[in-house]
Short mmCIF file of C-alpha atoms in Angstrom, two decimals:
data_model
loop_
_atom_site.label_atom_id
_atom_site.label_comp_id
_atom_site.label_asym_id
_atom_site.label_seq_id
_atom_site.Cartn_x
_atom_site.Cartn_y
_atom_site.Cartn_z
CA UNK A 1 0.00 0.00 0.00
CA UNK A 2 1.70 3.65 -0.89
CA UNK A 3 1.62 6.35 1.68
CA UNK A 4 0.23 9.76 0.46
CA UNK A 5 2.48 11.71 0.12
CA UNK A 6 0.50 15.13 0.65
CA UNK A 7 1.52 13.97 4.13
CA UNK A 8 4.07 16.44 3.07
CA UNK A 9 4.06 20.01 4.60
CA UNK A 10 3.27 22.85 2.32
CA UNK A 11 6.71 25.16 2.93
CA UNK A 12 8.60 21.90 1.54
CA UNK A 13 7.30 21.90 -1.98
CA UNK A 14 7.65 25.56 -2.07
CA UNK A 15 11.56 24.76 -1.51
CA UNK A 16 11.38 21.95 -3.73
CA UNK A 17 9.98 24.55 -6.33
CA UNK A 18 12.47 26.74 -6.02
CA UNK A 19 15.32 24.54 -6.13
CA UNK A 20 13.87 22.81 -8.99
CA UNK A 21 14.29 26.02 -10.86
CA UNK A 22 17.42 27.22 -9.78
CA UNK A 23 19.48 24.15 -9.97
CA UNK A 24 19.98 23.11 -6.30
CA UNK A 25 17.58 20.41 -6.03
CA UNK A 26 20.26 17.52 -6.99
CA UNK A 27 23.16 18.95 -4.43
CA UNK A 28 23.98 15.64 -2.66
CA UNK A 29 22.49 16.38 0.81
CA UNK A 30 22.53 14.78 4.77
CA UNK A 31 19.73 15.60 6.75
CA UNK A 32 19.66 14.27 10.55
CA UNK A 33 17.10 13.96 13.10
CA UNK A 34 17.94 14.88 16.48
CA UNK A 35 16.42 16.40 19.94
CA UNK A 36 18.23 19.66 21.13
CA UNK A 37 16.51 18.67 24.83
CA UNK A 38 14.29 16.45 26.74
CA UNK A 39 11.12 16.87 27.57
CA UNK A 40 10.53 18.32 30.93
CA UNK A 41 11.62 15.79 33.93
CA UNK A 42 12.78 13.27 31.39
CA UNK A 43 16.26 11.30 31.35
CA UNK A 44 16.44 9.49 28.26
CA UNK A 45 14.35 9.03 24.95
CA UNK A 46 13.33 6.16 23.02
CA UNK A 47 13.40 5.66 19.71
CA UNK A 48 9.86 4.50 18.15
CA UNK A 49 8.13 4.47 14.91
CA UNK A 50 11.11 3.38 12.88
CA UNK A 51 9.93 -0.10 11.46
CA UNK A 52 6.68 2.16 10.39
CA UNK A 53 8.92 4.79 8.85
CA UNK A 54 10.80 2.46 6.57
CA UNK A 55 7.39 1.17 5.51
CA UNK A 56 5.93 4.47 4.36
CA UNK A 57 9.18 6.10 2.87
CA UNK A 58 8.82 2.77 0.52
CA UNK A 59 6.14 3.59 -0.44
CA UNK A 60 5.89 7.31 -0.77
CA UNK A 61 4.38 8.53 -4.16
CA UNK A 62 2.45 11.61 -5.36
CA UNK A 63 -0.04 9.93 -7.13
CA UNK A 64 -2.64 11.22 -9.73
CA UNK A 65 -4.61 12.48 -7.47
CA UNK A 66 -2.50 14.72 -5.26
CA UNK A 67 -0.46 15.95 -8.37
CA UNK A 68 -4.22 17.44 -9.69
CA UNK A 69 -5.12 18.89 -6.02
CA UNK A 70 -1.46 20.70 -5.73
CA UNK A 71 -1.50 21.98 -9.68
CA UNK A 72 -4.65 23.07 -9.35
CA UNK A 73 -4.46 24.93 -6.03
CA UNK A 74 -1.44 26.44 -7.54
CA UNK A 75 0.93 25.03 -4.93
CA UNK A 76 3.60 23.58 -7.79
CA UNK A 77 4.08 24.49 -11.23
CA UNK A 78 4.14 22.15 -14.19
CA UNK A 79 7.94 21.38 -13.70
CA UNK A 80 7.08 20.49 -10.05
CA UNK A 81 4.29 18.47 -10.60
CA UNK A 82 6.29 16.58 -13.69
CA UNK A 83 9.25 15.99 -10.77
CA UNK A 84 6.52 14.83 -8.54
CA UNK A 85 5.29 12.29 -10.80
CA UNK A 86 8.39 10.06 -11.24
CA UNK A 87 9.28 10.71 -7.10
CA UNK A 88 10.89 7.87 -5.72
CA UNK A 89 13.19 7.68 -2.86
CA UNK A 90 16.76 6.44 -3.82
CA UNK A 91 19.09 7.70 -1.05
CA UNK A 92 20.03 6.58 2.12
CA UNK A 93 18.90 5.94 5.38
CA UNK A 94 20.94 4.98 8.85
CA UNK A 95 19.97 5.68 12.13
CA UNK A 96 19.73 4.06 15.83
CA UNK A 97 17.78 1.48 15.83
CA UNK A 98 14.15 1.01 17.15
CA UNK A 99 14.24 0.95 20.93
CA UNK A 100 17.72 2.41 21.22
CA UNK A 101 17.99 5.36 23.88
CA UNK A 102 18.43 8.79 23.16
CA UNK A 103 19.45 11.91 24.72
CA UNK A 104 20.60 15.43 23.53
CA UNK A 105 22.43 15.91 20.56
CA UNK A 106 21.78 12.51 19.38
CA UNK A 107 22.04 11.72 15.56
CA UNK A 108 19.14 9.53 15.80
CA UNK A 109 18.47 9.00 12.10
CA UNK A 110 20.58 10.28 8.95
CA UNK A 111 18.80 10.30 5.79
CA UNK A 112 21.11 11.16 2.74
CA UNK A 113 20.17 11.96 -1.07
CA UNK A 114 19.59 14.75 -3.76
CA UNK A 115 18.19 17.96 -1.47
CA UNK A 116 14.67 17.33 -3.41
CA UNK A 117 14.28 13.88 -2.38
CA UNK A 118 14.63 14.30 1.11
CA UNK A 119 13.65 17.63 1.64
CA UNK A 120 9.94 16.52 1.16
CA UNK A 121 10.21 13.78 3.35
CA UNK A 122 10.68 15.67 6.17
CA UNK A 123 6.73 16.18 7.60
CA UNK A 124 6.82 12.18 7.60
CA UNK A 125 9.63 11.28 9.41
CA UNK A 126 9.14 13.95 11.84
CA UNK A 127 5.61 12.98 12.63
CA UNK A 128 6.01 9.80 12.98
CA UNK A 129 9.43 10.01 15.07
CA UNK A 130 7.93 12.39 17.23
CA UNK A 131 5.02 10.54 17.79
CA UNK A 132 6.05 7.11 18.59
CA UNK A 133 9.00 7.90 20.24
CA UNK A 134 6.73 10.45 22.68
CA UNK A 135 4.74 7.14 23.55
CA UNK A 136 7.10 5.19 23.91
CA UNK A 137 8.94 6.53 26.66
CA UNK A 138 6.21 7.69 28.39
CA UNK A 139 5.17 3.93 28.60
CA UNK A 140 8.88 2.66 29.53
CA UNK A 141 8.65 5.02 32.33
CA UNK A 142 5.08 3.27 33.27
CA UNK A 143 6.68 -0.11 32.58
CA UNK A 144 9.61 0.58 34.61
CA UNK A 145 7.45 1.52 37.13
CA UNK A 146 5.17 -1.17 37.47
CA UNK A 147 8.35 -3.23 38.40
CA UNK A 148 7.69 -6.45 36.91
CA UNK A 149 3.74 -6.36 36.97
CA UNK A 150 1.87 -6.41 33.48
CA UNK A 151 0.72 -3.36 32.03
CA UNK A 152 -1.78 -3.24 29.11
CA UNK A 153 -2.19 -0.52 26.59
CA UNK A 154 -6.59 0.68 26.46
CA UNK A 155 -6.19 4.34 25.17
CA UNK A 156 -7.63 3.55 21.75
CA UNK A 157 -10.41 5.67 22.32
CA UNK A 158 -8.31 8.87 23.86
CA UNK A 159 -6.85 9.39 20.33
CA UNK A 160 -7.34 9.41 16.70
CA UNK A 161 -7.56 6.22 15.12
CA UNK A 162 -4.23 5.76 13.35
CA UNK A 163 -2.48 7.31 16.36
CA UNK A 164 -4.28 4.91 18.62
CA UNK A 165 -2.93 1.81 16.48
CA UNK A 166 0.78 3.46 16.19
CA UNK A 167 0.61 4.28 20.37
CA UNK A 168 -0.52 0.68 20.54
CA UNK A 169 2.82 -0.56 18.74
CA UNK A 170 5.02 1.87 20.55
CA UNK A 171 3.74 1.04 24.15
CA UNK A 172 4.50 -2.74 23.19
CA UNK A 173 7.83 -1.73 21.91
CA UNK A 174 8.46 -0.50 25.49
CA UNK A 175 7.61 -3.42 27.25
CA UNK A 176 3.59 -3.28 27.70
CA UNK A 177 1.98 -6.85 27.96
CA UNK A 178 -1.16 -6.74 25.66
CA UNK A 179 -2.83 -3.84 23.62
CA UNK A 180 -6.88 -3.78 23.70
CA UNK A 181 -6.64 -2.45 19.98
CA UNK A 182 -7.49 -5.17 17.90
CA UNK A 183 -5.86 -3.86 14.67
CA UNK A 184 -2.66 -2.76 16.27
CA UNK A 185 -2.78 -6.81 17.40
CA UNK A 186 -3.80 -7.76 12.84
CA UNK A 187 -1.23 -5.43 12.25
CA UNK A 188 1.88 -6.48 14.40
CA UNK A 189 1.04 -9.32 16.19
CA UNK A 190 0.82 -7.55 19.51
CA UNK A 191 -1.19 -9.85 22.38
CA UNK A 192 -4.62 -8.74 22.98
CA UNK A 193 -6.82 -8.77 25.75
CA UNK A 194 -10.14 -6.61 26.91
CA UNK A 195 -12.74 -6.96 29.19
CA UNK A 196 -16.71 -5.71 29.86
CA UNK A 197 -17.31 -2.32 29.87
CA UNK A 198 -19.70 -0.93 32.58
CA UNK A 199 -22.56 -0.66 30.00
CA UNK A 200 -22.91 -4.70 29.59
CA UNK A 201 -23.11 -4.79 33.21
CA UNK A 202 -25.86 -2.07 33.21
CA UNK A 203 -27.72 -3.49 30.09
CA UNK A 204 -28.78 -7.15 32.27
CA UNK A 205 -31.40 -6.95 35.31
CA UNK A 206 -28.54 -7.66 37.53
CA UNK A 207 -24.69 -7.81 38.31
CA UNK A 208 -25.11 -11.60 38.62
CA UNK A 209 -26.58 -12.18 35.15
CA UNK A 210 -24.14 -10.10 33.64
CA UNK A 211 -21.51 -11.55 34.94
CA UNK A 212 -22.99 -15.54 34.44
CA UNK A 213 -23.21 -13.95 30.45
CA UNK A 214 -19.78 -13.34 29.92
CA UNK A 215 -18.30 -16.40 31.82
CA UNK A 216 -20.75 -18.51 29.71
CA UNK A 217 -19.19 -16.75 26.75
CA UNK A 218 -15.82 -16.68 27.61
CA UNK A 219 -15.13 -18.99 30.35
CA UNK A 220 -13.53 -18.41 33.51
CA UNK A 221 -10.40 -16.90 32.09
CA UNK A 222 -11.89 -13.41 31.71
CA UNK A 223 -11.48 -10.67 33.57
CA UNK A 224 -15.26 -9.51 35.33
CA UNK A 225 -15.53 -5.94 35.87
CA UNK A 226 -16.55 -5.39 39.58
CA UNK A 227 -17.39 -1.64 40.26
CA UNK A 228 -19.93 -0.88 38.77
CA UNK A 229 -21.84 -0.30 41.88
CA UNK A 230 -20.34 -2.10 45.30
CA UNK A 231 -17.22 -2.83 44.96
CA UNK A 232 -17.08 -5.64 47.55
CA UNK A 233 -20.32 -6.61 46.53
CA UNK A 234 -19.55 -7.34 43.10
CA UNK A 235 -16.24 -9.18 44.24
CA UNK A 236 -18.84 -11.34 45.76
CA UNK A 237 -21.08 -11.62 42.54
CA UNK A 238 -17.93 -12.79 40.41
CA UNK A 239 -16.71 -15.39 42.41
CA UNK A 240 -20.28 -16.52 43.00
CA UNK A 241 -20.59 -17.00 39.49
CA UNK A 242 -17.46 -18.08 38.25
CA UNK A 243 -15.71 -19.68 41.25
CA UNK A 244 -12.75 -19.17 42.91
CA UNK A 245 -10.81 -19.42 39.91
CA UNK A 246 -11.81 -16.92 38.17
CA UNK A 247 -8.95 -15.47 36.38
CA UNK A 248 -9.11 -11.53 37.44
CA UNK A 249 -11.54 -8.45 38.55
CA UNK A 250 -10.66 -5.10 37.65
CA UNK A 251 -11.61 -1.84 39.14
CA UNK A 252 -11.55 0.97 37.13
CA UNK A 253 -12.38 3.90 39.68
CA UNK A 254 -11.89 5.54 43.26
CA UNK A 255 -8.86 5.12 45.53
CA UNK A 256 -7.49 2.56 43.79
CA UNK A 257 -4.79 1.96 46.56
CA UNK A 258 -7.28 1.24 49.16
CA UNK A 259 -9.74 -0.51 47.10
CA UNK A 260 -7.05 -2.96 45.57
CA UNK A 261 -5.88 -4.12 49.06
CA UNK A 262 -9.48 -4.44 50.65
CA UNK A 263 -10.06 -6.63 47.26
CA UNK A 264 -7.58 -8.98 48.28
CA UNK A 265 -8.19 -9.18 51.29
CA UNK A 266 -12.40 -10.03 50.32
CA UNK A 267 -10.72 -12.70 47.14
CA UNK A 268 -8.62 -14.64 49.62
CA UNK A 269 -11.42 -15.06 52.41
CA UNK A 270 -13.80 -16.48 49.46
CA UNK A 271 -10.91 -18.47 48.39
CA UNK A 272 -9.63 -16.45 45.83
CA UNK A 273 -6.35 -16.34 46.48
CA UNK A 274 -5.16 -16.55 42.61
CA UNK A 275 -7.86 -14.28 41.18
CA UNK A 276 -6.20 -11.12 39.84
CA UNK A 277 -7.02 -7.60 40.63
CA UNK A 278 -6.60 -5.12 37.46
CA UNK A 279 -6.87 -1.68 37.95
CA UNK A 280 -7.37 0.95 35.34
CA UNK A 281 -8.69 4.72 35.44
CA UNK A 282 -6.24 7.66 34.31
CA UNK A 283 -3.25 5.60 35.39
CA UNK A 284 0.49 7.51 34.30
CA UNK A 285 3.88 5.92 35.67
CA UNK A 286 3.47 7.94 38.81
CA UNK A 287 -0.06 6.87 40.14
CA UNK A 288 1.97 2.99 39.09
CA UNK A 289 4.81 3.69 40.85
CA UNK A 290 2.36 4.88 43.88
CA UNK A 291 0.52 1.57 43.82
CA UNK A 292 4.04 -0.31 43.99
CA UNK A 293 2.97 -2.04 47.36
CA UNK A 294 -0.04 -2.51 47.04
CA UNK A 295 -1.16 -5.92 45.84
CA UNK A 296 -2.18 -5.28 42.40
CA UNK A 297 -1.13 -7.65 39.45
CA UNK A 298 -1.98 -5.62 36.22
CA UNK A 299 -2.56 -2.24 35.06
CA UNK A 300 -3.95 -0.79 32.47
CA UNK A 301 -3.41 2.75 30.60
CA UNK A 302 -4.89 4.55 28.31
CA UNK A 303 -4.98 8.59 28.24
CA UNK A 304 -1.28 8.77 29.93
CA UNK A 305 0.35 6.84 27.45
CA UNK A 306 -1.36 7.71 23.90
CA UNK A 307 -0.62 11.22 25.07
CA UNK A 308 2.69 10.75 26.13
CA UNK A 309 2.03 11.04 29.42
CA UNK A 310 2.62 15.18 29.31
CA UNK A 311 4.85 15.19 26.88
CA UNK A 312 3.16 14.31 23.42
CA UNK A 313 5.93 14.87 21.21
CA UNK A 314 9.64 14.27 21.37
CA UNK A 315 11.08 17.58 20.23
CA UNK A 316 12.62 15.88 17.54
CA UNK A 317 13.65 18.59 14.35
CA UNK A 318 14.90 17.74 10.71
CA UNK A 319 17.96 19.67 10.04
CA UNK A 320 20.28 19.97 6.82
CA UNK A 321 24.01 19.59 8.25
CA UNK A 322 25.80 18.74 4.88
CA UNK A 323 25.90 19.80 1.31
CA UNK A 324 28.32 18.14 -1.27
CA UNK A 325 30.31 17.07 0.99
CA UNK A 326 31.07 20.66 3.19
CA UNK A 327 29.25 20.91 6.55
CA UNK A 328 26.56 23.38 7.28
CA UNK A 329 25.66 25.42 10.29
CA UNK A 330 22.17 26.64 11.85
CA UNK A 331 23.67 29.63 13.95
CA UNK A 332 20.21 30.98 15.06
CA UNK A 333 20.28 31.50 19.30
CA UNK A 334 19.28 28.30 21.07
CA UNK A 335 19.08 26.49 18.04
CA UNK A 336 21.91 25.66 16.53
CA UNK A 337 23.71 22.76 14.81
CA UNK A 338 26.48 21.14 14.50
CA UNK A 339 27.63 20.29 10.81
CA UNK A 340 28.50 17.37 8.94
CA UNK A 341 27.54 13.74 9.30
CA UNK A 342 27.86 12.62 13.04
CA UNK A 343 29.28 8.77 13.97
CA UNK A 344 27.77 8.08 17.23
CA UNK A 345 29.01 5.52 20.08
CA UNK A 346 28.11 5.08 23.30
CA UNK A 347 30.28 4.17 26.10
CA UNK A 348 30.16 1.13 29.15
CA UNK A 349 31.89 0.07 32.16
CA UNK A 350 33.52 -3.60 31.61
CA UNK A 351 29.81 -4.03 33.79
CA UNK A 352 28.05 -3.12 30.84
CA UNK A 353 26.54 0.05 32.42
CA UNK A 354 26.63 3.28 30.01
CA UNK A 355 29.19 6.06 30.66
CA UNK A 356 28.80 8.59 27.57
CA UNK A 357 27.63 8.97 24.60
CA UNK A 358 30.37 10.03 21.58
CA UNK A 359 29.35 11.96 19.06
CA UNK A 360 31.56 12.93 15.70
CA UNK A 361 31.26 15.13 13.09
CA UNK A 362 32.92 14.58 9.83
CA UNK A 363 34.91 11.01 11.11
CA UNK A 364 34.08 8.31 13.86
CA UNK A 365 34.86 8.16 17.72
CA UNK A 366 38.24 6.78 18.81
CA UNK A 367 37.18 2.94 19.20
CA UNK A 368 37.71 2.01 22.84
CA UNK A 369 36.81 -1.08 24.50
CA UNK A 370 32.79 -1.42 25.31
CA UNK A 371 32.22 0.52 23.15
CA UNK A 372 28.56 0.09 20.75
CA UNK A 373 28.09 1.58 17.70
CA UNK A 374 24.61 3.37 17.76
CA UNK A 375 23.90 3.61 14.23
CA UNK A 376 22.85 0.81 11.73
CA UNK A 377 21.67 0.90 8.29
CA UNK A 378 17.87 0.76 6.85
CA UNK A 379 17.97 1.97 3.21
CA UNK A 380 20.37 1.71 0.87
CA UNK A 381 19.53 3.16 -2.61
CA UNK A 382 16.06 3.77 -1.92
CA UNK A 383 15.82 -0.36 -1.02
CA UNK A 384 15.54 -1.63 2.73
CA UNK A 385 18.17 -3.40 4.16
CA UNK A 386 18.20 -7.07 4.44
CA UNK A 387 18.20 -7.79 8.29
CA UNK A 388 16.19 -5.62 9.45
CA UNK A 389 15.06 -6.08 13.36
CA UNK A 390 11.70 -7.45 13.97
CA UNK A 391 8.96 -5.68 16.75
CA UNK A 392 10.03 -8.21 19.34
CA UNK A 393 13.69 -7.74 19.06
CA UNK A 394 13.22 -4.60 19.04
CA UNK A 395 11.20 -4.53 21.77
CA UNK A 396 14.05 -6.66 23.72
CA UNK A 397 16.37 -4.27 22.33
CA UNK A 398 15.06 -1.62 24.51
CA UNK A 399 14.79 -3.64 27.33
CA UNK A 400 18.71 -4.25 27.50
CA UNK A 401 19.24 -0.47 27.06
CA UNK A 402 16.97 0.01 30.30
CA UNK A 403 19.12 -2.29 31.81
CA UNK A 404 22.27 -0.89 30.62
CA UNK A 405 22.15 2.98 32.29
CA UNK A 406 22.66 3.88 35.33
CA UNK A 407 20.22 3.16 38.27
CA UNK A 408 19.50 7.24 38.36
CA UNK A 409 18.60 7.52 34.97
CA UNK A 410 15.25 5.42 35.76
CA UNK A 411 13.96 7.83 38.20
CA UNK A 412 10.83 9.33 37.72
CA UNK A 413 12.25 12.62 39.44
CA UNK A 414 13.80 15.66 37.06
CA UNK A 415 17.32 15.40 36.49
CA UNK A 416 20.14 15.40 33.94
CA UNK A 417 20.46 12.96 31.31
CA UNK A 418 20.98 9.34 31.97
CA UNK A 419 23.70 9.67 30.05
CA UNK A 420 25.82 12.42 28.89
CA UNK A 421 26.49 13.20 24.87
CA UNK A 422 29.60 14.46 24.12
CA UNK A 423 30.25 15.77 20.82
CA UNK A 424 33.40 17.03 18.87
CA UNK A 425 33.46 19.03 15.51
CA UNK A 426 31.56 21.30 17.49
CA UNK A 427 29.03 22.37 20.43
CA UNK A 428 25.35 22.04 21.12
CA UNK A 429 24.13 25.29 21.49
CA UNK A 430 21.04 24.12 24.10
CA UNK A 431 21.42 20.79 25.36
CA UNK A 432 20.12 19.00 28.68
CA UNK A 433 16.34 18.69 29.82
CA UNK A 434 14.29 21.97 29.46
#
């Protein structure tokens, strides 16, 4: 399937237009993607949205179509639209892979080429970059601080509907169990899972009979939805009808710290004792990390983490840092560059914990031992790769990286950078969280 390409922004076809006509558009070009800072309180980035990215760059075309609406509105002239036509994507792409870390200064992705092919990329990489990766560390911060306990991703209906299928993928990518969006799960095999809303329960005569519907329907391994109206009661109503081994109730309102250990307590004196207790309602990783001693075994988010939990973009920017070969320089106060093409590293302890992070313009970090190159291939003349990671390495990928920074660097507290960037051939101009 091709990807419209009028996902492109209008100010980049009036620079293709222009450099069409005044002979620039086939200077050989590097654009990189990178984040000047960190959202606010943040210690590290993820990249997301990169196995989706390769996908739609593939298949970017201006078909019939969108040639007709941007001729006809004036937005390119015949020569334009002609260039259109014919647009394929033949350059180069390299970056850090999916579920790799980031921090300030980063060269997260380097996409290389004549100035007119990748100058209209740019709207599509950026919002899909910013998107994913937004979601994606929100939800590693959740997963990180659910410490071991399943968290499932039910924000589908907190966001548009591609957004809620690409928030689905990214929370996975970060380590959440199951998704309740069922074409996130068609469209990259992520584990599913859902339960009752409060309407079934309010559409039957009683708790009870709702209740007896679904376990007829589904069997005992379903998850009964208990809060409807008395809490403890309904507690009482599911095991009644399913038996003590039902497989989990959730609650999905009030103080869920409270409520979750009063519900084991009321599960284990009916015999219980392995029925689960899910809790959902406006959960973000801090109302998790509050709940971390309380007895509860999965949780569920939804607004938090298809919104990035605060922070719904990554601050990631598209910037032009070669031409022909020489380096250019964005000197503009508090956002500047640093030209040429960067070679990035990053730096461990013979205990495999990260130090720094080397960045070089123009050449490639001193090798040293533990070190790990960041950046990998993805296109090569307009052509993925051949070994390109999968969603569940990719998801394991980040996992390792988690486990591979230092213990402060997983704090849900403000601070610096988990780990520091450090980058000759020139300077940052504003680096660090805002």
């Amino acid at each position: 399937m091709t990807s419209s390409a009028l996902l492109t922004d209008h100010y980049e076809l009036t620079m293709l237009s222009a450099a069409l006509r005044d002979g620039t558009a086939d200077r050989h070009c590097v654009f990189e993607v990178f984040a000047r800072r960190l959202p606010t309180g943040r210690r590290y980035g993820v990249v997301a949205g990169t196995g989706r990215l390769i996908d739609l760059i593939e298949s970017f075309r201006f078909g019939p179509e969108e040639i007709e609406f941007l001729s006809s509105r004036g937005i390119v002239d015949e020569a334009t639209a002609a260039w259109l036509g014919q647009y394929r994507f033949s350059g180069e792409v390299e970056g850090y892979a999916e579920g790799e870390l980031f921090f300030p200064g980063s060269p997260i992705l380097t996409v290389s080429g004549t100035f007119a092919e990748c100058v209209v990329l740019e709207t599509l990489i950026l919002s899909v970059l910013n998107h994913d990766s937004a979601i994606a560390a929100a939800a590693a911060r959740m997963v990180t601080a659910a410490r071991g306990r399943a968290v499932v991703e039910m924000g589908s209906r907190r966001t548009q509907e591609e957004s809620a299928v690409a928030a689905a993928r990214a929370a996975y990518l970060a380590g959440f169990a199951f998704t309740s969006n069922l074409e996130a799960g068609r469209r990259y095999g992520i584990p599913t899972t859902g339960t009752a809303a409060h309407a079934f329960t309010l559409l039957h005569d009683s708790e009870q009979a709702a209740f007896a519907s679904q376990v007829a329907t589904l069997g005992k391994q379903t998850t009964l939805l208990v809060d409807t109206y008395d809490i403890a009661q309904g507690i009482r109503n599911a095991i009644a009808v399913a038996g003590a081994d039902l497989r989990a109730v959730r609650i999905d309102s009030g103080d869920l710290s409270v409520l979750a250990s009063e519900s084991r307590a009321l599960l284990d004196s009916l015999g219980a004792t392995d029925t689960q207790i899910v809790v959902s309602g406006d959960l973000d990783e801090y109302a998790i990390a509050a709940l971390a001693a309380e007895p509860v075994d999965v949780y569920g988010a939804g607004t938090a983490v298809v919104v990035g939990s605060g922070a719904p973009t990554a601050g990631l920017v598209y910037k032009l840092v070669e031409v022909d070969g020489r380096p250019v320089v964005k000197r503009s106060e508090n956002k500047g560059t640093v030209g040429g093409r960067k070679t990035a590293v990053r730096r461990h302890k013979p205990t495999g914990t990260a130090t720094e992070e080397v960045v070089v313009s123009l050449g490639s970090p001193e090798a040293k031992p533990h070190d790990r190159a960041l950046q990998r291939p993805f296109l090569r003349g307009g052509e993925r790769v051949a070994d390109l990671p999968t969603l569940p390495e990719s998801r394991e990928h980040l996992r390792q990286c988690l486990i591979s920074i230092p213990w402060e660097g997983l704090k849900l507290s403000a601070g610096d950078p988990a780990v520091p960037v450090i980058v000759t051939g020139g300077t940052i101009v504003s680096g660090g969280s805002a």
